[in-house]
Amino acid sequence: MSEAEPPPAMEEEKLQQLRSKATELLLREEWRESIQAYSHFITLCQTHIANTTHDPNHLSKLQKSLCLAFSNRAEARSRLKDFSEALRDCDEALKMESTHFKTLICKGKLLLNLDKYSKALDCFKIAIQDPQANANSETLNGYLEKCKKLEFLSKSGAFDISDWVLNGFRGKSPDLAEYIGAVEIKTSDISGRGLFATRNIDIGTPFLVTKAIATERGILPQNTDSSESVQLVMWKNFIDKVVEASSISKKTHHLICKLSTGENNEALEVPDINLFRPEVGERIFSNENLEMGRMLSILDVNSLVEDAISAKVLGKNSDYYGIGLWLLASFVNHSCNPNAKRLHIGDHVIVHASRDIKAGEEVTCAYFDVLLPLSKRKQMATNWGFSCNCKRCRVEEGVCWKQDTREIEIGIERGVDLGGVIYRLEEGMRRWMVRGKGKGYLRASFWGAYAEVFESDKLIRRWGRRIPAMEAVVDSVVDAVGSDERILKVFMEGVKRNGGGGKLVEMERAMQLGRGVYGKVMKKQAMRNLLELTGMNEQS
């Protein structure tokens, strides 16, 4: 057969059979098999196009088939989350037909998944001009509005989950955009690298919103042994998901390689925070070797548990357990006087200021419960594999009252009169001339005792005039260690008990505390609803 001759009927039939087989596999959602079939069809079709030089009609027919094959293979690859290869297929299809409706929709959805909202918007704008869009106008307009909204959020950080909160967390969790606010990565005095504020950040302000590379979630059984077994299975599934995500994206693989293994942190490179932005594509990253042992160390150090004390998971049951890897959030170090909290919504984590953060200050979260005495915090840090040397720990450790506070701690454990315990601690701080945040640190260490007293009418009647007012204690603790739901709960119960003239001022203060716990991500009515829930439900 000469080059000028069309493929013989047998070859035409083979192409037709391949195309039918690939389409059938796609419809049956057998993604990997359909990709193989389309790849075979594409190779064969490209060969025929190269050999067809004198028949414009036949050439046009082959090119249309090839365009559709690339588009369908892109669809299958997107279902396997191989977004980079799927995008390449879309681009190949659009080279042949720049306004191919199905490909534009597929590419727009891919770009949306990759958080490239502006480019996705461009695809949907072209697609909606196609006559085929009439039958899909509602869906397409939905994509257009979603892209515009997410593009705005990614630039402004003006997140609002009010409707979802007011609806009792029912239905799909709200759409969130990738957002990097006024923070940068720098060498940390705490450990390795850390996130630092580039300008002043007010309490409640979100400065990082990012989607997980992978998550694994479930409801834990009440039985301890069963619960541990379930967690082990979840951990294995989670590792598999991260490995898969790393294998199909050079960018993801590269950024995971930048995370700490927990060893030799001082020698680690400080990556440019812009590498974590969605706008940065795959092409600038090269393949790096990442052995499984190192991968496991990275995940052990950097994975976040969604039910951790520093996090709030909205819309989930109390026995819910989740683990995930959020790359940029992994750079946030621990402190026992943290200034930030995490809020988990869907696959996203929102990191916001739990108290005011000054420009140049390192952003820190609590890896464990910091409303505990120094001795217990030390043990928890040891369990985590590090020793905390934050300002609060140094203050509590380096002064003369350490033995006295230990005696107070023992008294609490033995169930002595908690009002007397607080009175003794407050008198001790007066004798020791503890001022400013030092008071807040110690009150935070014995918050459990303060909370029980403030929640007991009997103890308040007995000790109320000899210990500080609840509002003063709350203010000093929040100033020292940031907002916490348990502190907010005690404050809300106090507001309900008072119910008098100062209620408006107290409610405004409660709103401020609520913003520290949940962030400035909802309107006042939604925050009031959460505050009411906080007053009714004690955190476990």
Coordinates of C-alpha atoms in Angstrom, one line a residue:
M1 CA 0.0 0.0 0.0
S2 CA 1.4 3.4 -1.0
E3 CA 1.3 6.5 1.4
A4 CA -1.4 8.1 -0.8
E5 CA -3.8 5.2 -0.4
P6 CA -6.3 5.1 2.5
P7 CA -6.0 2.3 5.1
P8 CA -7.5 -0.9 3.9
A9 CA -11.0 -1.9 5.0
M10 CA -9.4 -4.3 7.5
E11 CA -7.5 -1.5 9.3
E12 CA -10.7 0.6 9.3
E13 CA -12.6 -2.2 10.9
K14 CA -9.8 -2.6 13.5
L15 CA -10.0 1.1 14.4
Q16 CA -13.8 0.9 14.7
Q17 CA -13.6 -2.1 17.0
L18 CA -10.9 -0.4 19.2
R19 CA -13.0 2.7 19.5
S20 CA -16.1 0.8 20.4
K21 CA -14.2 -1.3 23.0
A22 CA -12.7 1.8 24.6
T23 CA -16.1 3.6 24.7
E24 CA -17.7 0.6 26.3
L25 CA -15.0 0.4 29.0
L26 CA -15.4 4.1 29.6
L27 CA -19.2 3.7 30.1
R28 CA -18.6 0.8 32.4
E29 CA -16.3 3.0 34.4
E30 CA -13.4 0.7 34.0
W31 CA -11.0 3.6 33.8
R32 CA -7.6 1.9 33.5
E33 CA -8.8 -0.6 30.9
S34 CA -10.4 2.2 28.9
I35 CA -7.2 4.3 29.0
Q36 CA -5.3 1.3 27.6
A37 CA -7.8 0.9 24.8
Y38 CA -7.9 4.6 23.9
S39 CA -4.1 4.7 24.0
H40 CA -4.0 1.8 21.4
F41 CA -6.6 3.5 19.3
I42 CA -4.8 6.9 19.5
T43 CA -1.5 5.3 18.3
L44 CA -3.1 3.5 15.5
C45 CA -5.1 6.6 14.5
Q46 CA -2.0 8.8 14.5
T47 CA -0.3 6.3 12.2
H48 CA -3.2 6.4 9.8
I49 CA -3.3 10.2 9.8
A50 CA 0.5 10.3 9.0
N51 CA -0.2 8.0 6.0
T52 CA -3.2 9.8 4.7
T53 CA -2.1 12.7 2.5
H54 CA -4.6 12.9 -0.5
D55 CA -8.0 12.4 1.0
P56 CA -9.1 15.5 3.0
N57 CA -12.5 14.0 4.0
H58 CA -10.9 10.8 5.4
L59 CA -8.2 12.9 7.1
S60 CA -10.9 15.1 8.7
K61 CA -12.8 12.0 9.9
L62 CA -9.7 10.5 11.5
Q63 CA -8.8 13.8 13.2
K64 CA -12.3 14.1 14.7
S65 CA -12.0 10.5 16.0
L66 CA -8.6 11.3 17.4
C67 CA -9.9 14.5 19.1
L68 CA -12.7 12.6 20.8
A69 CA -10.3 9.8 21.8
F70 CA -8.0 12.2 23.6
S71 CA -11.0 13.8 25.2
N72 CA -12.4 10.5 26.5
R73 CA -8.9 9.4 27.7
A74 CA -8.7 12.7 29.6
E75 CA -12.0 11.9 31.3
A76 CA -10.8 8.4 32.3
R77 CA -7.5 9.8 33.6
S78 CA -9.3 12.5 35.6
R79 CA -11.4 9.8 37.3
L80 CA -8.1 8.2 38.5
K81 CA -6.9 11.7 39.7
D82 CA -4.1 11.7 37.1
F83 CA -4.8 15.4 36.4
S84 CA -1.5 16.3 34.7
E85 CA -1.8 13.6 32.1
A86 CA -5.5 14.3 31.7
L87 CA -4.7 18.0 31.0
R88 CA -2.1 17.0 28.4
D89 CA -4.8 14.9 26.6
C90 CA -7.2 17.9 26.7
D91 CA -4.6 20.1 25.1
E92 CA -3.9 17.5 22.4
A93 CA -7.6 17.4 21.6
L94 CA -7.9 21.2 21.6
K95 CA -5.0 21.5 19.1
M96 CA -7.2 19.7 16.6
E97 CA -10.5 21.5 17.6
S98 CA -10.0 24.5 19.7
T99 CA -13.7 24.8 20.7
H100 CA -14.4 21.1 21.2
F101 CA -17.3 21.3 23.7
K102 CA -16.7 18.1 25.7
T103 CA -12.9 18.8 26.0
L104 CA -13.5 22.3 27.2
I105 CA -15.8 21.0 29.9
C106 CA -13.4 18.3 30.9
K107 CA -10.4 20.7 31.0
G108 CA -12.4 23.3 33.0
K109 CA -13.3 20.7 35.6
L110 CA -9.6 19.5 35.7
L111 CA -8.3 23.0 36.3
L112 CA -11.0 23.5 38.9
N113 CA -9.7 20.4 40.7
L114 CA -6.2 21.8 40.5
D115 CA -7.4 25.1 42.0
K116 CA -6.6 27.1 38.9
Y117 CA -9.8 29.0 39.0
S118 CA -9.1 31.7 36.4
K119 CA -8.0 29.2 33.7
A120 CA -11.0 27.0 34.4
L121 CA -13.2 30.1 34.0
D122 CA -11.7 30.7 30.6
C123 CA -12.6 27.2 29.5
F124 CA -16.2 27.4 30.7
K125 CA -16.6 30.9 29.0
I126 CA -15.7 29.4 25.6
A127 CA -17.8 26.3 26.2
I128 CA -21.0 28.2 27.0
Q129 CA -20.9 29.9 23.6
D130 CA -21.3 26.4 21.9
P131 CA -24.9 25.5 20.8
Q132 CA -24.5 22.3 22.8
A133 CA -24.4 24.5 25.9
N134 CA -28.1 25.1 25.7
A135 CA -28.9 21.7 27.0
N136 CA -26.4 22.1 29.8
S137 CA -26.7 25.9 30.6
E138 CA -27.7 25.4 34.2
T139 CA -24.7 23.2 34.9
L140 CA -22.3 25.4 32.9
N141 CA -23.5 28.6 34.7
G142 CA -23.0 26.8 38.0
Y143 CA -19.3 26.2 37.0
L144 CA -18.9 29.8 35.9
E145 CA -20.2 31.1 39.2
K146 CA -18.1 28.6 41.2
C147 CA -14.9 29.7 39.4
K148 CA -15.6 33.4 40.0
K149 CA -16.4 32.8 43.6
L150 CA -13.3 30.7 44.3
E151 CA -11.1 33.1 42.3
F152 CA -12.3 35.9 44.6
L153 CA -11.8 33.8 47.8
S154 CA -8.3 32.8 46.7
K155 CA -7.3 36.5 46.4
S156 CA -9.3 38.0 49.3
G157 CA -9.4 35.2 52.0
A158 CA -13.0 36.4 52.7
F159 CA -14.4 33.0 53.5
D160 CA -18.0 32.6 54.7
I161 CA -19.5 29.3 55.9
S162 CA -22.6 30.9 57.5
D163 CA -25.2 29.2 55.5
W164 CA -23.7 25.7 56.2
V165 CA -23.5 26.5 60.0
L166 CA -27.1 27.9 60.1
N167 CA -28.3 24.8 58.3
G168 CA -26.9 22.6 61.1
F169 CA -23.9 21.4 59.0
R170 CA -26.3 19.4 56.8
G171 CA -25.6 18.8 53.1
K172 CA -22.4 19.2 51.2
S173 CA -19.6 21.2 53.0
P174 CA -19.0 24.7 51.5
D175 CA -16.6 25.2 48.6
L176 CA -13.3 26.6 49.8
A177 CA -10.5 28.0 47.7
E178 CA -6.7 27.6 48.2
Y179 CA -5.5 30.7 50.0
I180 CA -2.1 31.8 51.3
G181 CA -2.3 35.0 53.3
A182 CA 0.3 37.1 55.0
V183 CA 2.8 34.3 55.8
E184 CA 6.1 33.1 54.7
I185 CA 8.4 30.1 55.4
K186 CA 11.6 30.9 57.3
T187 CA 14.1 29.2 59.6
S188 CA 12.6 28.7 63.0
D189 CA 14.1 29.0 66.4
I190 CA 11.6 26.3 67.6
S191 CA 12.5 23.6 65.0
G192 CA 13.7 23.5 61.4
R193 CA 11.4 25.7 59.4
G194 CA 8.2 27.5 60.3
L195 CA 5.5 29.8 59.1
F196 CA 5.9 33.5 60.0
A197 CA 3.5 36.4 59.8
T198 CA 4.5 39.1 57.2
R199 CA 2.2 41.6 58.8
N200 CA -0.1 41.9 61.9
I201 CA -2.9 39.4 61.9
D202 CA -6.0 40.0 64.0
I203 CA -7.6 37.3 66.1
G204 CA -9.8 35.1 64.0
T205 CA -8.3 36.1 60.6
P206 CA -7.6 33.1 58.3
F207 CA -4.2 33.2 56.7
L208 CA -4.0 29.7 55.3
V209 CA -6.6 27.5 53.6
T210 CA -5.4 24.4 51.8
K211 CA -6.7 21.1 50.6
A212 CA -5.3 17.7 51.8
I213 CA -3.0 15.7 49.6
A214 CA -4.9 12.7 51.0
T215 CA -7.2 11.9 53.9
E216 CA -8.6 8.8 55.6
R217 CA -11.6 8.9 57.9
G218 CA -13.9 6.8 59.9
I219 CA -16.0 6.2 63.0
L220 CA -13.9 4.6 65.8
P221 CA -15.5 1.7 67.8
Q222 CA -15.9 2.3 71.6
N223 CA -13.8 -0.8 72.4
T224 CA -10.2 0.2 72.8
D225 CA -8.6 -2.8 71.1
S226 CA -11.0 -2.6 68.2
S227 CA -10.4 1.2 67.9
E228 CA -6.6 0.6 67.7
S229 CA -7.1 -2.0 65.0
V230 CA -9.3 0.3 63.0
Q231 CA -6.7 3.1 63.3
L232 CA -4.0 0.8 62.0
V233 CA -6.1 -0.1 59.0
M234 CA -6.8 3.6 58.4
W235 CA -3.1 4.5 58.7
K236 CA -2.2 1.9 56.0
N237 CA -5.0 3.1 53.7
F238 CA -3.8 6.7 54.2
I239 CA -0.2 5.8 53.3
D240 CA -1.4 4.1 50.2
K241 CA -3.3 7.2 49.2
V242 CA -0.3 9.5 49.7
V243 CA 2.0 7.2 47.8
E244 CA -0.5 7.2 44.9
A245 CA -0.9 11.0 44.9
S246 CA 2.9 11.3 44.9
S247 CA 3.3 8.9 42.0
I248 CA 1.0 10.8 39.6
S249 CA 2.1 14.4 40.4
K250 CA 5.7 15.6 40.2
K251 CA 4.8 18.7 42.1
T252 CA 3.1 16.8 45.0
H253 CA 6.1 14.4 45.1
H254 CA 8.6 17.3 45.2
L255 CA 6.8 19.1 47.9
I256 CA 6.4 16.0 50.1
C257 CA 10.2 15.6 49.7
K258 CA 10.6 19.0 51.2
L259 CA 8.9 18.0 54.5
S260 CA 10.8 17.0 57.6
T261 CA 11.6 13.5 58.6
G262 CA 12.1 14.6 62.2
E263 CA 15.9 14.4 61.9
N264 CA 18.6 17.0 61.1
N265 CA 16.0 19.8 60.9
E266 CA 18.5 22.6 61.1
A267 CA 20.1 21.6 57.8
L268 CA 16.8 21.6 55.9
E269 CA 16.3 23.9 52.9
V270 CA 13.8 26.7 53.3
P271 CA 11.4 26.4 50.3
D272 CA 9.8 29.4 48.7
I273 CA 6.1 29.5 49.8
N274 CA 5.1 30.4 46.2
L275 CA 5.9 26.8 45.2
F276 CA 2.8 25.8 47.2
R277 CA 0.5 28.0 45.2
P278 CA -1.8 26.3 42.7
E279 CA -0.6 28.5 39.8
V280 CA 2.8 26.8 39.9
G281 CA 2.4 23.8 37.5
E282 CA 4.1 20.5 37.1
R283 CA 6.8 21.4 34.6
I284 CA 9.3 23.1 36.8
F285 CA 9.6 20.0 39.1
S286 CA 11.8 17.0 38.5
N287 CA 11.5 13.5 39.7
E288 CA 13.3 12.9 43.0
N289 CA 14.0 9.6 44.7
L290 CA 11.8 9.1 47.8
E291 CA 12.4 5.7 49.5
M292 CA 9.4 4.2 51.4
G293 CA 11.3 4.5 54.7
R294 CA 11.7 8.2 54.3
M295 CA 8.1 8.6 53.2
L296 CA 6.9 6.8 56.3
S297 CA 9.1 9.1 58.5
I298 CA 7.7 12.2 56.7
L299 CA 4.1 11.0 57.2
D300 CA 4.8 10.1 60.9
V301 CA 6.1 13.7 61.5
N302 CA 3.7 15.7 59.3
S303 CA 0.3 14.0 59.2
L304 CA -2.4 15.9 61.1
V305 CA -5.1 14.2 63.2
E306 CA -8.4 16.0 62.7
D307 CA -9.6 15.4 66.2
A308 CA -6.5 16.9 67.8
I309 CA -7.0 19.5 70.5
S310 CA -5.8 22.3 68.3
A311 CA -8.4 21.5 65.7
K312 CA -12.1 21.9 65.4
V313 CA -13.9 19.6 63.0
L314 CA -17.3 21.0 62.1
G315 CA -20.2 18.9 61.2
K316 CA -18.8 15.6 62.5
N317 CA -19.8 13.1 65.2
S318 CA -17.8 13.0 68.5
D319 CA -16.4 9.5 67.7
Y320 CA -15.2 10.6 64.3
Y321 CA -11.5 10.2 63.5
G322 CA -9.6 11.5 60.5
I323 CA -6.0 11.8 59.4
G324 CA -4.6 13.8 56.5
L325 CA -1.6 15.4 55.0
W326 CA -1.8 19.2 54.4
L327 CA 1.5 20.2 53.0
L328 CA 1.9 23.9 53.9
A329 CA 0.1 23.4 57.3
S330 CA 2.9 20.9 58.1
F331 CA 5.3 23.8 58.5
V332 CA 3.4 25.1 61.6
N333 CA 5.4 24.3 64.7
H334 CA 4.2 23.5 68.2
S335 CA 4.1 25.9 71.1
C336 CA 2.4 25.7 74.5
N337 CA 1.4 29.3 74.0
P338 CA 0.1 29.0 70.5
N339 CA -1.3 31.8 68.4
A340 CA -3.2 29.8 65.8
K341 CA -5.8 27.1 65.5
R342 CA -7.0 24.7 62.8
L343 CA -10.5 24.4 61.5
H344 CA -11.3 21.3 59.4
I345 CA -14.1 21.5 56.8
G346 CA -14.3 18.7 54.3
D347 CA -10.8 18.0 52.8
H348 CA -9.7 21.6 53.7
V349 CA -8.0 22.9 56.7
I350 CA -8.3 26.6 57.7
V351 CA -5.6 28.0 59.9
H352 CA -6.5 31.2 61.6
A353 CA -5.2 33.4 64.4
S354 CA -6.4 32.3 67.9
R355 CA -5.0 35.6 69.3
D356 CA -3.5 38.6 67.7
I357 CA -0.2 37.8 65.8
K358 CA 2.4 40.5 65.2
A359 CA 4.4 40.9 62.0
G360 CA 7.5 38.8 62.1
E361 CA 6.1 36.4 64.8
E362 CA 6.1 32.7 64.1
V363 CA 2.8 31.0 63.7
T364 CA 2.3 28.1 66.1
C365 CA -0.4 25.6 66.9
A366 CA -0.8 23.2 69.9
Y367 CA 0.1 19.6 69.0
F368 CA -1.5 18.5 72.3
D369 CA -3.7 19.9 75.1
V370 CA -1.9 23.0 76.5
L371 CA -4.5 23.7 79.2
L372 CA -2.6 21.3 81.4
P373 CA 0.2 21.7 84.0
L374 CA 3.9 21.7 82.9
S375 CA 4.6 18.2 84.0
K376 CA 1.8 16.7 81.8
R377 CA 2.8 18.9 78.8
K378 CA 6.4 17.7 79.1
Q379 CA 5.2 14.1 79.0
M380 CA 3.0 14.7 76.0
A381 CA 5.9 16.4 74.2
T382 CA 8.1 13.4 74.9
N383 CA 5.4 11.2 73.4
W384 CA 5.5 13.3 70.3
G385 CA 9.3 13.0 70.2
F386 CA 10.5 16.5 71.1
S387 CA 11.1 18.7 74.0
C388 CA 9.2 22.0 74.1
N389 CA 11.3 25.1 74.9
C390 CA 8.6 27.7 74.3
K391 CA 8.5 30.9 76.4
R392 CA 5.7 29.6 78.5
C393 CA 7.5 26.4 79.4
R394 CA 10.7 28.4 80.2
V395 CA 8.7 30.8 82.5
E396 CA 7.0 27.9 84.3
E397 CA 10.2 25.9 84.6
G398 CA 12.7 28.5 85.5
V399 CA 11.2 30.1 88.6
C400 CA 10.9 29.3 92.3
W401 CA 7.2 28.3 92.4
K402 CA 7.7 25.0 90.6
Q403 CA 7.4 22.9 93.8
D404 CA 4.4 24.9 94.9
T405 CA 2.6 24.4 91.6
R406 CA 3.4 20.7 91.8
E407 CA 1.7 20.5 95.3
I408 CA -1.3 22.3 93.8
E409 CA -1.4 19.8 91.0
I410 CA -1.3 16.9 93.5
G411 CA -4.1 18.6 95.5
I412 CA -6.3 18.7 92.4
E413 CA -5.6 15.0 91.6
R414 CA -6.7 14.2 95.2
G415 CA -9.9 16.0 94.9
V416 CA -9.4 18.8 97.4
D417 CA -11.6 21.9 97.4
L418 CA -10.8 23.5 94.0
G419 CA -11.8 27.0 95.2
G420 CA -9.0 26.7 97.8
V421 CA -6.6 25.4 95.2
I422 CA -7.2 28.5 93.0
Y423 CA -7.0 30.8 96.0
R424 CA -3.7 29.3 97.0
L425 CA -2.4 29.7 93.4
E426 CA -3.5 33.3 93.1
E427 CA -2.0 34.2 96.5
G428 CA 1.2 32.5 95.4
M429 CA 1.4 34.5 92.2
R430 CA 0.9 37.7 94.3
R431 CA 3.8 36.7 96.6
W432 CA 6.0 35.7 93.7
M433 CA 5.2 39.0 91.9
V434 CA 4.0 37.2 88.8
R435 CA 2.8 39.7 86.2
G436 CA 1.3 39.9 82.7
K437 CA 1.4 36.8 80.7
G438 CA 3.0 34.8 83.5
K439 CA -0.4 34.8 85.2
G440 CA -2.1 33.7 82.0
Y441 CA 0.4 30.8 81.6
L442 CA -0.2 29.5 85.1
R443 CA -4.0 30.0 85.0
A444 CA -3.9 28.1 81.7
S445 CA -1.9 25.2 83.3
F446 CA -4.7 24.9 85.9
W447 CA -7.6 25.8 83.7
G448 CA -9.5 22.6 84.6
A449 CA -9.7 23.8 88.3
Y450 CA -10.8 27.3 87.3
A451 CA -13.4 25.9 85.0
E452 CA -14.9 23.7 87.7
V453 CA -15.1 26.6 90.1
F454 CA -16.7 29.0 87.6
E455 CA -19.2 26.3 86.6
S456 CA -20.3 25.6 90.2
D457 CA -22.7 28.0 91.9
K458 CA -21.7 26.5 95.3
L459 CA -18.0 27.2 94.8
I460 CA -18.6 30.6 93.4
R461 CA -20.7 31.6 96.5
R462 CA -18.0 30.3 98.8
W463 CA -14.9 31.6 97.0
G464 CA -16.2 34.3 94.6
R465 CA -14.8 37.3 96.6
R466 CA -11.4 35.7 97.2
I467 CA -10.6 34.7 93.6
P468 CA -10.4 36.7 90.4
A469 CA -13.6 37.2 88.3
M470 CA -14.2 34.7 85.6
E471 CA -13.9 37.4 82.9
A472 CA -10.4 38.5 84.2
V473 CA -9.2 34.9 84.2
V474 CA -10.5 34.2 80.7
D475 CA -8.9 37.4 79.3
S476 CA -5.5 36.5 80.8
V477 CA -5.6 32.9 79.6
V478 CA -6.7 33.8 76.1
D479 CA -4.0 36.5 75.9
A480 CA -1.4 33.9 76.9
V481 CA -2.4 30.8 75.0
G482 CA -5.2 31.9 72.6
S483 CA -8.9 31.0 72.4
D484 CA -10.1 27.5 73.1
E485 CA -13.6 26.0 73.0
R486 CA -13.5 25.0 76.6
I487 CA -12.7 28.6 77.7
L488 CA -15.5 29.8 75.5
K489 CA -17.9 27.3 77.1
V490 CA -17.1 28.6 80.6
F491 CA -17.5 32.2 79.4
M492 CA -20.9 31.4 77.7
E493 CA -22.2 29.7 80.8
G494 CA -21.2 32.8 82.8
V495 CA -23.1 35.1 80.3
K496 CA -26.2 32.9 80.7
R497 CA -26.0 33.0 84.5
N498 CA -25.6 36.8 84.6
G499 CA -28.3 37.7 82.0
G500 CA -28.3 41.3 83.2
G501 CA -27.2 44.8 82.2
G502 CA -23.8 43.9 80.9
K503 CA -25.0 41.2 78.6
L504 CA -24.5 43.1 75.4
V505 CA -20.8 43.8 76.3
E506 CA -20.4 40.2 77.4
M507 CA -21.9 38.8 74.1
E508 CA -19.5 41.0 72.1
R509 CA -16.6 39.5 74.1
A510 CA -18.1 36.0 73.5
M511 CA -18.1 36.8 69.7
Q512 CA -14.5 37.8 69.9
L513 CA -13.6 34.6 71.7
G514 CA -15.7 32.6 69.2
R515 CA -13.7 34.2 66.3
G516 CA -10.5 33.0 68.0
V517 CA -11.9 29.4 68.2
Y518 CA -13.7 29.2 64.8
G519 CA -12.1 32.0 62.8
K520 CA -13.6 35.0 61.0
V521 CA -15.4 32.7 58.5
M522 CA -19.0 33.4 59.3
K523 CA -21.5 36.2 60.0
K524 CA -22.7 37.1 63.4
Q525 CA -25.9 35.0 63.4
A526 CA -24.0 31.9 62.5
M527 CA -21.4 32.6 65.2
R528 CA -24.2 33.1 67.7
N529 CA -25.6 29.7 66.8
L530 CA -22.2 28.1 67.4
L531 CA -21.8 30.0 70.7
E532 CA -25.2 28.6 71.8
L533 CA -24.1 25.1 70.9
T534 CA -20.8 25.7 72.7
G535 CA -22.7 26.6 75.9
M536 CA -24.8 23.4 75.7
N537 CA -22.1 20.9 74.8
E538 CA -19.0 20.2 76.7
Q539 CA -15.9 19.3 74.7
S540 CA -14.8 15.7 75.4

